[in-house]
Amino acid sequence: MSIIKDPHLFNEQSLFVDLEGVLGRRLYLKIEGFNFAGSIKLKPAREMVERAEREGLIGPGSTLVESSSGNLGVALSMIAASKGYRFVCVVDPRCNPTTRQLMESLGAQVDLVTEPDPVDGFLGARLNHVQELCASDERYVWLNQYVNPGNWGAHYRWTAPEIAAEFPDLDVLFVGAGTTGTLMGCARYFREHRPDVRIVAVDAVGSVSFGCPPAPRLIPGLGMSVRPPQLDESLLDDVVFVEELDTVRACHRLAAGGLLVGGSTGTVVHGAMTWLADHQAQDVTAVTISPDLGRPYLDTIYQPDWVLDHFGAEALASAGQAADPGLQSDPTSRPQLPAAAALTDSVATVSVRSFSQ
């Protein structure tokens, strides 16, 4: 029996699902949704807040501020409520209604930006609003997940060692790319401790993280409209890009097997399955990460009218087709990564009292 005093102290860290029975190919899925925040973002939220407390950046009377597509906002809402801080989360229209309600139920203030920045899209608009808030009141403190070392450090400290302990024979690890905190924390750990493990990033088509052209994206979680400052491509072996149509169909296929997972999970699972098929990797030990579960997506990915409106009847085809990547639109696998570009100023620039050590 576990007895805790603070909600962020509980997190199921060693649950893996073998997807062979659902997808017909061996792939282990690390489930990160069983905690009070409901996602893997509990780890960096806890690390960033505790780091800021140790550094004296926050204390009684502080108001935490963060830009989030959803899951980090929920985690910070929970931790702020537990520790007695106020919290303002800046979101855009892609944030699921259920996620916004979760944050507000935990006492957070949710500010919705409705117009994208002309250059940097909705993320740029969110960051502009965060900077305006911090400039208006010295009690506002931006944790700044985009440059905060606690973001990737949480996964170096927890997520990667959890995977390594369960899979001493691991060959390839697939990690979704959003802010790249999970990706960089895992990549750094395995490069230092298990350099033989191949690290494959999975990104959404329309994301600019790896130098591809921007395009509209509807599903929150993965992908960026500006280059992630924490991204170090030299730590990666490959990148796979996945269309959102394939994300939706992969989610439906997993749900047909009893696994209701979030959009990011559908993306990384489809990317992993395609990479394994392309490389004829039948006998490898492969792991990917499920950042969250599917309940917050009941109004979007799992709502037939929403899917039909945004992706058409093709997305509602029989779930069984999604088990075979060959039946889907092909993501692009690119072994040769582009040279690192300059970090985007709007993300790397830290406002007054922003955490940037």
Coordinates of C-alpha atoms in Angstrom, one line a residue:
M1 CA 0.0 0.0 0.0
S2 CA 1.2 3.5 -0.9
I3 CA 0.4 6.5 1.3
I4 CA 1.4 9.9 0.0
K5 CA 0.9 13.5 1.3
D6 CA 1.3 15.3 -2.0
P7 CA -0.3 14.2 -5.3
H8 CA 2.8 14.7 -7.4
L9 CA 4.6 12.0 -5.3
F10 CA 2.6 9.1 -7.0
N11 CA 3.5 8.1 -10.5
E12 CA 3.4 4.6 -12.0
Q13 CA 6.8 4.4 -13.6
S14 CA 7.3 0.8 -14.8
L15 CA 4.2 -0.2 -16.7
F16 CA 4.8 -1.4 -20.3
V17 CA 2.4 -2.9 -22.8
D18 CA 3.4 -5.4 -25.5
L19 CA 1.6 -4.3 -28.6
E20 CA 2.3 -7.4 -30.7
G21 CA -1.2 -8.8 -30.0
V22 CA -2.8 -5.5 -31.2
L23 CA -0.5 -4.5 -34.0
G24 CA 1.0 -7.8 -35.2
R25 CA 4.6 -6.6 -34.5
R26 CA 6.5 -6.5 -31.3
L27 CA 6.7 -3.1 -29.8
Y28 CA 6.7 -2.2 -26.1
L29 CA 4.8 0.9 -25.0
K30 CA 5.8 2.7 -21.8
I31 CA 2.6 3.9 -20.2
E32 CA 3.0 7.3 -18.5
G33 CA -0.6 8.3 -17.9
F34 CA -1.2 6.7 -14.5
N35 CA -0.6 9.6 -12.1
F36 CA -2.9 12.4 -10.7
A37 CA -1.8 14.7 -13.6
G38 CA -2.6 12.1 -16.2
S39 CA 0.6 12.4 -18.2
I40 CA 4.4 12.2 -18.5
K41 CA 4.4 16.0 -18.0
L42 CA 4.2 15.4 -14.2
K43 CA 8.0 14.7 -14.3
P44 CA 9.2 17.9 -15.8
A45 CA 6.6 20.0 -13.9
R46 CA 7.8 18.6 -10.6
E47 CA 11.5 19.0 -11.6
M48 CA 11.1 22.6 -12.8
V49 CA 9.0 23.7 -9.8
E50 CA 11.4 22.1 -7.3
R51 CA 14.4 23.5 -9.0
A52 CA 12.9 27.0 -9.0
E53 CA 12.2 26.6 -5.3
R54 CA 15.8 25.5 -4.6
E55 CA 17.1 28.5 -6.6
G56 CA 14.9 30.9 -4.7
L57 CA 13.0 32.0 -7.8
I58 CA 9.6 31.2 -6.4
G59 CA 8.2 31.3 -2.9
P60 CA 5.1 32.4 -1.0
G61 CA 3.1 34.8 -3.1
S62 CA 4.5 33.7 -6.4
T63 CA 2.4 33.1 -9.5
L64 CA 3.7 30.5 -11.9
V65 CA 3.2 31.1 -15.6
E66 CA 3.6 28.7 -18.4
S67 CA 2.7 28.2 -22.1
S68 CA 1.3 24.8 -22.7
S69 CA -0.7 22.8 -25.2
G70 CA -2.3 21.0 -22.3
N71 CA -0.6 18.3 -20.3
L72 CA 2.1 20.3 -18.7
G73 CA -0.5 22.9 -17.8
V74 CA -2.5 20.2 -16.0
A75 CA 0.6 18.9 -14.1
L76 CA 1.5 22.5 -13.1
S77 CA -2.1 23.2 -12.0
M78 CA -2.0 20.2 -9.7
I79 CA 1.4 21.0 -8.2
A80 CA 0.6 24.7 -7.8
A81 CA -2.6 23.8 -6.0
S82 CA -0.8 21.4 -3.7
K83 CA 2.0 23.8 -2.9
G84 CA -0.2 26.9 -2.5
Y85 CA 1.0 28.9 -5.6
R86 CA -1.2 30.6 -8.1
F87 CA -0.8 29.4 -11.7
V88 CA -1.7 31.0 -15.1
C89 CA -1.6 28.7 -18.1
V90 CA -1.5 30.2 -21.6
V91 CA -3.1 28.0 -24.2
D92 CA -4.3 28.2 -27.8
P93 CA -7.4 26.8 -29.5
R94 CA -5.8 23.3 -30.0
C95 CA -6.0 22.7 -26.3
N96 CA -8.7 20.2 -25.6
P97 CA -11.8 21.5 -23.8
T98 CA -11.5 18.8 -21.2
T99 CA -7.9 19.7 -20.5
R100 CA -8.9 23.4 -20.0
Q101 CA -11.6 22.3 -17.6
L102 CA -9.2 20.1 -15.7
M103 CA -6.8 23.1 -15.1
E104 CA -9.6 25.4 -14.1
S105 CA -11.0 22.7 -11.7
L106 CA -7.6 22.7 -10.0
G107 CA -7.7 26.4 -9.5
A108 CA -5.6 27.6 -12.4
Q109 CA -6.3 30.6 -14.5
V110 CA -6.4 29.6 -18.2
D111 CA -5.7 32.4 -20.7
L112 CA -6.6 31.5 -24.3
V113 CA -4.8 33.3 -27.2
T114 CA -7.1 33.2 -30.3
E115 CA -4.9 34.8 -33.0
P116 CA -1.6 33.3 -34.1
D117 CA 1.6 35.3 -34.3
P118 CA 2.2 36.2 -38.0
V119 CA 5.6 34.5 -38.0
D120 CA 5.7 32.0 -35.1
G121 CA 2.1 30.9 -35.1
F122 CA 0.1 30.1 -32.0
L123 CA 3.2 29.2 -30.0
G124 CA 4.6 32.7 -30.7
A125 CA 1.4 34.2 -29.6
R126 CA 1.4 32.3 -26.4
L127 CA 4.9 33.3 -25.6
N128 CA 4.2 36.9 -26.3
H129 CA 1.3 36.8 -23.8
V130 CA 3.5 35.1 -21.2
Q131 CA 6.1 37.8 -21.6
E132 CA 3.4 40.5 -21.2
L133 CA 2.2 38.9 -18.0
C134 CA 5.7 38.7 -16.5
A135 CA 6.3 42.3 -17.4
S136 CA 3.1 43.4 -15.7
D137 CA 3.8 42.0 -12.2
E138 CA 7.0 40.8 -10.5
R139 CA 5.2 38.1 -8.7
Y140 CA 4.7 36.3 -12.1
V141 CA 7.4 33.7 -12.7
W142 CA 7.8 31.9 -16.1
L143 CA 9.2 28.5 -15.7
N144 CA 9.9 28.4 -19.4
Q145 CA 9.8 24.8 -20.3
Y146 CA 11.4 25.6 -23.7
V147 CA 14.8 26.4 -22.2
N148 CA 14.6 25.1 -18.6
P149 CA 17.1 22.3 -18.1
G150 CA 14.6 20.7 -15.7
N151 CA 12.5 19.8 -18.7
W152 CA 15.0 17.4 -20.2
G153 CA 16.6 16.7 -16.8
A154 CA 13.5 15.1 -15.5
H155 CA 13.6 12.4 -18.2
Y156 CA 17.4 11.9 -17.8
R157 CA 16.7 11.4 -14.1
W158 CA 13.6 9.2 -14.4
T159 CA 12.2 8.2 -17.7
A160 CA 15.3 6.9 -19.5
P161 CA 16.6 4.9 -16.4
E162 CA 13.2 3.3 -16.0
I163 CA 13.3 2.1 -19.6
A164 CA 17.0 1.0 -19.3
A165 CA 16.2 -1.0 -16.2
E166 CA 13.4 -3.0 -17.8
F167 CA 15.1 -3.6 -21.2
P168 CA 18.8 -4.4 -20.8
D169 CA 18.7 -5.6 -24.4
L170 CA 17.0 -2.5 -25.9
D171 CA 17.9 -1.9 -29.5
V172 CA 15.9 1.2 -30.5
L173 CA 13.9 3.8 -28.6
F174 CA 11.2 5.9 -30.3
V175 CA 10.4 9.3 -28.7
G176 CA 8.0 11.9 -29.7
A177 CA 9.3 15.4 -30.3
G178 CA 7.4 18.4 -28.8
T179 CA 9.5 20.8 -26.7
T180 CA 12.0 17.9 -27.0
G181 CA 12.4 17.6 -23.3
T182 CA 11.6 13.9 -23.2
L183 CA 13.6 13.3 -26.4
M184 CA 16.7 15.1 -25.2
G185 CA 16.6 13.7 -21.7
C186 CA 16.4 10.1 -23.0
A187 CA 18.9 10.7 -25.8
R188 CA 21.5 12.1 -23.4
Y189 CA 21.1 9.3 -20.9
F190 CA 21.4 6.5 -23.5
R191 CA 24.3 8.2 -25.3
E192 CA 26.2 8.3 -21.9
H193 CA 25.1 4.9 -20.5
R194 CA 24.0 2.7 -23.5
P195 CA 25.4 4.3 -26.7
D196 CA 24.5 1.2 -28.7
V197 CA 20.8 2.0 -28.4
R198 CA 19.4 3.8 -31.5
I199 CA 17.3 6.9 -30.7
V200 CA 14.6 7.8 -33.3
A201 CA 12.6 11.0 -33.0
V202 CA 9.0 11.0 -34.1
D203 CA 7.5 14.4 -35.2
A204 CA 4.3 15.5 -36.7
V205 CA 4.1 16.7 -40.3
G206 CA 3.7 20.5 -40.2
S207 CA 6.2 20.9 -37.4
V208 CA 9.3 22.9 -38.1
S209 CA 11.5 21.3 -35.4
F210 CA 13.7 19.5 -37.9
G211 CA 13.7 22.1 -40.6
C212 CA 10.5 21.1 -42.5
P213 CA 8.0 23.7 -43.7
P214 CA 5.2 24.7 -41.4
A215 CA 1.6 23.5 -41.9
P216 CA -1.6 23.6 -39.8
R217 CA -1.8 21.0 -37.0
L218 CA -4.9 20.2 -35.0
I219 CA -3.7 17.6 -32.5
P220 CA -1.8 19.0 -29.4
G221 CA 1.3 17.4 -27.9
L222 CA 3.9 16.9 -30.6
G223 CA 5.4 19.3 -33.1
M224 CA 6.5 22.9 -32.8
S225 CA 5.9 26.1 -34.8
V226 CA 9.4 27.4 -33.9
R227 CA 12.6 25.4 -33.5
P228 CA 13.0 23.9 -29.9
P229 CA 16.0 25.5 -28.2
Q230 CA 16.8 22.3 -26.4
L231 CA 17.0 20.2 -29.5
D232 CA 20.5 18.7 -30.2
E233 CA 20.2 16.6 -33.4
S234 CA 23.7 15.2 -33.0
L235 CA 22.2 12.9 -30.2
L236 CA 19.7 11.3 -32.6
D237 CA 20.0 8.5 -35.2
D238 CA 16.9 9.2 -37.2
V239 CA 13.6 11.1 -37.5
V240 CA 10.2 9.9 -38.7
F241 CA 7.4 12.3 -39.7
V242 CA 3.8 11.3 -39.3
E243 CA 0.6 12.8 -40.8
E244 CA -2.2 13.6 -38.4
L245 CA -4.5 11.4 -40.4
D246 CA -2.3 8.4 -39.5
T247 CA -2.2 9.6 -35.8
V248 CA -6.0 9.4 -35.7
R249 CA -6.2 6.0 -37.3
A250 CA -3.4 4.6 -35.1
C251 CA -5.3 5.8 -32.0
H252 CA -8.5 4.1 -33.3
R253 CA -6.6 0.9 -34.0
L254 CA -5.2 0.9 -30.5
A255 CA -8.6 1.6 -29.0
A256 CA -10.1 -1.3 -31.0
G257 CA -7.6 -3.4 -29.0
G258 CA -8.7 -1.9 -25.7
L259 CA -6.0 0.7 -25.4
L260 CA -7.5 4.2 -25.2
V261 CA -4.4 6.5 -25.6
G262 CA -3.7 10.1 -26.4
G263 CA -2.8 11.7 -29.7
S264 CA 0.9 11.8 -29.2
T265 CA 0.8 8.0 -28.5
G266 CA -0.9 7.4 -31.9
T267 CA 1.8 9.5 -33.6
V268 CA 4.8 7.7 -32.0
V269 CA 3.3 4.2 -32.4
H270 CA 2.6 4.8 -36.1
G271 CA 6.1 6.3 -36.6
A272 CA 7.7 3.4 -34.8
M273 CA 5.7 0.8 -36.8
T274 CA 6.7 2.4 -40.0
W275 CA 10.4 2.7 -39.1
L276 CA 10.5 -1.0 -38.1
A277 CA 8.8 -2.0 -41.3
D278 CA 11.1 0.1 -43.4
H279 CA 14.2 -1.3 -41.7
Q280 CA 12.8 -4.9 -41.8
A281 CA 13.5 -5.0 -38.0
Q282 CA 11.8 -8.2 -37.0
D283 CA 14.0 -9.3 -34.2
V284 CA 14.8 -6.1 -32.4
T285 CA 13.7 -4.9 -29.0
A286 CA 11.9 -1.7 -29.5
V287 CA 10.3 0.7 -27.0
T288 CA 8.2 3.8 -27.4
I289 CA 6.6 6.1 -24.9
S290 CA 2.9 6.8 -24.4
P291 CA 2.7 10.3 -22.8
D292 CA -0.9 10.2 -21.8
L293 CA -4.2 8.3 -22.0
G294 CA -7.2 9.0 -24.2
R295 CA -9.9 10.5 -22.0
P296 CA -9.0 14.2 -22.8
Y297 CA -9.4 13.4 -26.5
L298 CA -13.0 12.1 -26.4
D299 CA -14.2 15.3 -27.9
T300 CA -11.7 15.3 -30.7
I301 CA -9.8 12.2 -31.9
Y302 CA -12.4 9.8 -30.6
Q303 CA -15.4 11.9 -31.7
P304 CA -16.6 10.7 -35.1
D305 CA -18.1 14.1 -36.2
W306 CA -14.9 15.9 -35.3
V307 CA -12.7 13.4 -37.2
L308 CA -15.1 13.5 -40.2
D309 CA -15.0 17.3 -40.3
H310 CA -11.3 17.6 -40.1
F311 CA -9.9 14.5 -41.8
G312 CA -12.8 13.1 -43.9
A313 CA -14.3 9.6 -44.2
E314 CA -10.8 8.1 -44.8
A315 CA -9.9 8.6 -41.2
L316 CA -13.0 6.6 -40.1
A317 CA -12.0 3.5 -42.2
S318 CA -11.9 0.2 -40.5
A319 CA -9.6 0.2 -37.5
G320 CA -7.9 -2.9 -38.6
Q321 CA -6.2 -1.1 -41.5
A322 CA -4.2 1.0 -39.1
A323 CA -2.2 -2.0 -38.0
D324 CA -0.4 -2.1 -41.3
P325 CA 1.7 1.1 -42.0
G326 CA 1.7 0.2 -45.6
L327 CA -2.0 1.1 -45.8
Q328 CA -1.4 4.6 -44.5
S329 CA 0.1 7.7 -46.0
D330 CA 3.8 7.3 -45.6
P331 CA 5.8 9.3 -43.0
T332 CA 9.2 10.3 -44.1
S333 CA 12.3 8.7 -42.5
R334 CA 15.4 10.8 -42.8
P335 CA 18.7 9.3 -41.6
Q336 CA 20.7 12.5 -42.4
L337 CA 19.5 15.2 -40.1
P338 CA 19.9 18.9 -41.1
A339 CA 22.5 21.0 -39.5
A340 CA 21.4 22.7 -36.3
A341 CA 19.8 26.0 -37.0
A342 CA 20.0 29.1 -34.8
L343 CA 17.8 29.0 -31.8
T344 CA 14.6 30.9 -32.1
D345 CA 14.8 34.2 -30.2
S346 CA 11.2 34.3 -29.2
V347 CA 11.6 31.0 -27.2
A348 CA 15.2 31.4 -26.0
T349 CA 14.7 34.9 -24.7
V350 CA 13.7 34.8 -21.1
S351 CA 11.5 37.5 -19.6
V352 CA 11.9 39.1 -16.3
R353 CA 12.1 36.5 -13.5
S354 CA 11.9 33.7 -16.0
F355 CA 13.7 30.5 -15.0
S356 CA 16.6 30.1 -17.5
Q357 CA 19.5 28.6 -15.6

